[in-house]
PDB file of C-alpha atoms in Angstrom:
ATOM      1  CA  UNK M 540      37.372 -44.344 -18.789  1.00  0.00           C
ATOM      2  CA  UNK M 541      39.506 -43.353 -15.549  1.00  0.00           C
ATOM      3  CA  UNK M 542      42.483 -45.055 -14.275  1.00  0.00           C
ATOM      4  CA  UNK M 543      40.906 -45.746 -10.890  1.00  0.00           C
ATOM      5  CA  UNK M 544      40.639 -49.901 -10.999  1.00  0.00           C
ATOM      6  CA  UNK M 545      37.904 -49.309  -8.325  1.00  0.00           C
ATOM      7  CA  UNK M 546      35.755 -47.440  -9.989  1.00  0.00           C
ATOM      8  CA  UNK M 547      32.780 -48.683 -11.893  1.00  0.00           C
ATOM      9  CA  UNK M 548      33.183 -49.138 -15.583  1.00  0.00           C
ATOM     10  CA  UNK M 549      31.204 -46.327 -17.944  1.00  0.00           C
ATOM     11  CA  UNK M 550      27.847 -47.544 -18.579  1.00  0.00           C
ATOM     12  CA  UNK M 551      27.398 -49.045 -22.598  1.00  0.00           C
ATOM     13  CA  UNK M 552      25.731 -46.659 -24.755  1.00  0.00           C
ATOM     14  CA  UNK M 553      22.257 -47.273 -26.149  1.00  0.00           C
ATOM     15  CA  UNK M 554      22.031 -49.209 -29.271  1.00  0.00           C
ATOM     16  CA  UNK M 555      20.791 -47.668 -32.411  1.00  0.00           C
ATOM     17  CA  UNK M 556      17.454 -47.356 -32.435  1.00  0.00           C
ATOM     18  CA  UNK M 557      16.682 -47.511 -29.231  1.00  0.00           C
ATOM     19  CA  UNK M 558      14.566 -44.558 -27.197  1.00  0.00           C
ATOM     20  CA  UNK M 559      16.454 -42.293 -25.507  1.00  0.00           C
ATOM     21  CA  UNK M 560      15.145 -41.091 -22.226  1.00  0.00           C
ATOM     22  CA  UNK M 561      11.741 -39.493 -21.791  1.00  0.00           C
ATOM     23  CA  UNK M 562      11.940 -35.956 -22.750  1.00  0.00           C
ATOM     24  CA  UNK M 563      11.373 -33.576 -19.635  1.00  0.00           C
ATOM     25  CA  UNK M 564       7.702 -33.078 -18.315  1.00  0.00           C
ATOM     26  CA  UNK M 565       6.607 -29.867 -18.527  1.00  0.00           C
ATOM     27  CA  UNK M 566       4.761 -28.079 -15.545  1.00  0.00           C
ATOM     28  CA  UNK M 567       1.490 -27.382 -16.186  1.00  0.00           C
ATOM     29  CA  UNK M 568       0.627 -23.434 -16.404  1.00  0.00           C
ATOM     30  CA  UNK M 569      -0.742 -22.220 -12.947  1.00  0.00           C
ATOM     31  CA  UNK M 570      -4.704 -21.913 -12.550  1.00  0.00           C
ATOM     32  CA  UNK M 571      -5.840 -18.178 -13.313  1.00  0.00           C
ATOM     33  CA  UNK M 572      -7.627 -16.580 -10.500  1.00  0.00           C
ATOM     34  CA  UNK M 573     -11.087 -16.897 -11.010  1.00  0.00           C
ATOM     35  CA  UNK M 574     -11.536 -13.315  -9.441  1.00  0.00           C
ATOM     36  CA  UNK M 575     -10.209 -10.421 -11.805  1.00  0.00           C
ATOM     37  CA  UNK M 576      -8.400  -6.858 -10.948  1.00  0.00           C
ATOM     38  CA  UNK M 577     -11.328  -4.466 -11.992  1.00  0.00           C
ATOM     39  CA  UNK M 578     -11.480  -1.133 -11.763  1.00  0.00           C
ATOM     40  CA  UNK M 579     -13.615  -1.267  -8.371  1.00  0.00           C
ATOM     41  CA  UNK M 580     -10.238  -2.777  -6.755  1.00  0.00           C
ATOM     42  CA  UNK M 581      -8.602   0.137  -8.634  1.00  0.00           C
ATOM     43  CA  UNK M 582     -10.585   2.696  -6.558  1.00  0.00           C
ATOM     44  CA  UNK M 583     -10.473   0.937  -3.372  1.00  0.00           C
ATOM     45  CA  UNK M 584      -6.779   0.756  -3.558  1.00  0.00           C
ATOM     46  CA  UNK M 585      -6.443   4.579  -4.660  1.00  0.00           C
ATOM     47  CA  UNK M 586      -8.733   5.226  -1.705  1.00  0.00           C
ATOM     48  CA  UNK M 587      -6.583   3.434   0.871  1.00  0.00           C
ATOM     49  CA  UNK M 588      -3.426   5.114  -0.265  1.00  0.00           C
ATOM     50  CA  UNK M 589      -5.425   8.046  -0.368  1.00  0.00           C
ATOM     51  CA  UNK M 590      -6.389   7.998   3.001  1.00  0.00           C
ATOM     52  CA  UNK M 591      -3.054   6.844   4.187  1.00  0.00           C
ATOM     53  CA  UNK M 592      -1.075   9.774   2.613  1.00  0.00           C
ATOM     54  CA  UNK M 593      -4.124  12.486   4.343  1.00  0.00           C
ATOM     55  CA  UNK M 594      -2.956  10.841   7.753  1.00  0.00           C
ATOM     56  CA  UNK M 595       0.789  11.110   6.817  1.00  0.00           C
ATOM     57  CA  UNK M 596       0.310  14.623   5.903  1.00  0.00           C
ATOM     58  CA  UNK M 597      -1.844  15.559   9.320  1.00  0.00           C
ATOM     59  CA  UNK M 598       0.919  14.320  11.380  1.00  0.00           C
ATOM     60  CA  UNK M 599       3.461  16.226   9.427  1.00  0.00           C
ATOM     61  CA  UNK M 600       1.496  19.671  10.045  1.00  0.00           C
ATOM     62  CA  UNK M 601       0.351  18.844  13.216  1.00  0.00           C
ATOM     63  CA  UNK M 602       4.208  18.588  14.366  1.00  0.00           C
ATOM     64  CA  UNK M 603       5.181  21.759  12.488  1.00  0.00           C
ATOM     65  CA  UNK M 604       3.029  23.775  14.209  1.00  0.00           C
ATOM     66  CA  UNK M 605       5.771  26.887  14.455  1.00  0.00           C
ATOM     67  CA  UNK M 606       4.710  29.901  12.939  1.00  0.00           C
ATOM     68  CA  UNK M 607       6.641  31.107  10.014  1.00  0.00           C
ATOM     69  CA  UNK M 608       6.484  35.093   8.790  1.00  0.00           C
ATOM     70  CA  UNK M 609       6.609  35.108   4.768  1.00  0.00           C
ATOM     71  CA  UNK M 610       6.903  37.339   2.488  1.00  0.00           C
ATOM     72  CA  UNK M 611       5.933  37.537  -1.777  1.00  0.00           C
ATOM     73  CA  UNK M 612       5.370  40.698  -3.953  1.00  0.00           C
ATOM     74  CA  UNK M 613       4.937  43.198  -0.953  1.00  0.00           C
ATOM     75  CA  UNK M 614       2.447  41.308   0.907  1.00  0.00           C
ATOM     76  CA  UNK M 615       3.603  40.120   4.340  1.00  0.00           C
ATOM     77  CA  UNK M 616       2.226  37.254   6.613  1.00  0.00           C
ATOM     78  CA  UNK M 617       2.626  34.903   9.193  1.00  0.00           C
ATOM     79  CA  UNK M 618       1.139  31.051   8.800  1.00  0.00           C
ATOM     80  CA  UNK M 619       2.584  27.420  10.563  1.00  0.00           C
ATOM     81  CA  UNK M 620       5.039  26.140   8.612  1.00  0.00           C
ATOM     82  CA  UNK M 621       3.205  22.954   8.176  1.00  0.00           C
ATOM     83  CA  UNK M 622       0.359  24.110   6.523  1.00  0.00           C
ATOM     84  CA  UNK M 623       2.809  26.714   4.139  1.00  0.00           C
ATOM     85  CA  UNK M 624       4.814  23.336   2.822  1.00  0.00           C
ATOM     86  CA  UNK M 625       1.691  21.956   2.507  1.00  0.00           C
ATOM     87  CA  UNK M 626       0.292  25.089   0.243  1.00  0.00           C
ATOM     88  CA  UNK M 627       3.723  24.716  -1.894  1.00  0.00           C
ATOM     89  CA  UNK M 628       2.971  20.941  -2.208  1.00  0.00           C
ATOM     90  CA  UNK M 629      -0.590  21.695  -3.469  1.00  0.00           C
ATOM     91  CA  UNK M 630       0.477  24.392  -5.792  1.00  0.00           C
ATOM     92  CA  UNK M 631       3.118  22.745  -7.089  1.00  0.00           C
ATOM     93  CA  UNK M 632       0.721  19.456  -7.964  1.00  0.00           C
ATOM     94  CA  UNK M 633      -1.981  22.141  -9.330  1.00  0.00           C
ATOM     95  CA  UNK M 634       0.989  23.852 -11.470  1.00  0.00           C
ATOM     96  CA  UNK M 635       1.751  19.936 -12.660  1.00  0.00           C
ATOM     97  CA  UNK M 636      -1.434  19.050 -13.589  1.00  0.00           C
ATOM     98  CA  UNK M 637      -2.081  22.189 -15.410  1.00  0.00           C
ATOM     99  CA  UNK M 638       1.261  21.614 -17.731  1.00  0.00           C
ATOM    100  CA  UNK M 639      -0.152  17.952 -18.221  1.00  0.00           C
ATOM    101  CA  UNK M 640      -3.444  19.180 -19.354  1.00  0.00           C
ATOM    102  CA  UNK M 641      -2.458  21.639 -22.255  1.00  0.00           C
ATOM    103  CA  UNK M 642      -0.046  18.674 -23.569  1.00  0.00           C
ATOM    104  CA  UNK M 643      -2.964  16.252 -23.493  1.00  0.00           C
ATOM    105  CA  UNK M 644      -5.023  19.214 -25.023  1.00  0.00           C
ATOM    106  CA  UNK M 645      -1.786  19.675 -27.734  1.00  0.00           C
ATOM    107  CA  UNK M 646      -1.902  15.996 -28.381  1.00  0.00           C
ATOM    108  CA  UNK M 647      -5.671  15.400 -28.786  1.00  0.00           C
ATOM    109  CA  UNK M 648      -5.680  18.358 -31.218  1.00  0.00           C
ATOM    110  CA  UNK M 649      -2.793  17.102 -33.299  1.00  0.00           C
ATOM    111  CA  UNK M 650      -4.560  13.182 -33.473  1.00  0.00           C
ATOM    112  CA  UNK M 651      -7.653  14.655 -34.481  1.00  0.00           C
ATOM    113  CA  UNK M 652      -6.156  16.847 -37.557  1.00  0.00           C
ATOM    114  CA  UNK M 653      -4.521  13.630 -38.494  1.00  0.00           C
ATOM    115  CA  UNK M 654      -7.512  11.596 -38.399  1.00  0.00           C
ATOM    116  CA  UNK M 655      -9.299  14.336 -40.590  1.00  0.00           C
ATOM    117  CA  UNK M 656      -5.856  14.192 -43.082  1.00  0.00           C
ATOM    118  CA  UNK M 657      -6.413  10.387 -43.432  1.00  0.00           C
ATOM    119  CA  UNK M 658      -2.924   9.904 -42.060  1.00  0.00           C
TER     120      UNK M 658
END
């Protein structure tokens, strides 16, 4: 109830008994693609990146063209500078993968004593 003579007097309540309103509808779910992410999308995408990183990394050596004098262990040489990041990049990927391989190596070796073990 409010003081205000103006306004409209609070509706009655329902009597006992009587339905309440309907309950919400629900949304039905949305319609599943009928065309699936497989594993041929998979490459194509990984081929497109792929490609777009190669052009990325041309432009990067092709503007660091300035030759760079190095040296490592005695041996001394001169190479762009470009192409010597892009050596470190490479080696430091190879060096990656390489640690990644003995763990999967370590892991696959450990699963299959267990399997033997009956654990």
């Amino acid at each position: 109830m409010t003081s205000d003579p103006s306004a409209s007097p609070d509706p009655p309540p329902p009597p006992p008994g009587a339905p309440g309103p309907p309950p919400p509808m629900k949304s039905p779910p949305p319609p599943e693609s009928a065309v699936k992410f497989t594993k041929a999308a998979a490459l194509w995408g990984s081929l497109i990146m792929g490609f777009l990183i190669l052009v990325v990394l041309l432009i990067f050596i092709a503007q660091n063209t300035e030759s760079a004098e190095f040296t490592f262990l005695g041996w001394h040489w001169s190479t762009p500078l470009g192409v010597a990041i892009l050596f470190a990049a490479v080696a430091g990927g190879l060096l990656t993968v390489a640690v990644g391989a003995v763990r999967i190596h370590q892991l696959r070796r450990a699963a299959k004593k267990n399997l033997k073990a009956g654990l």
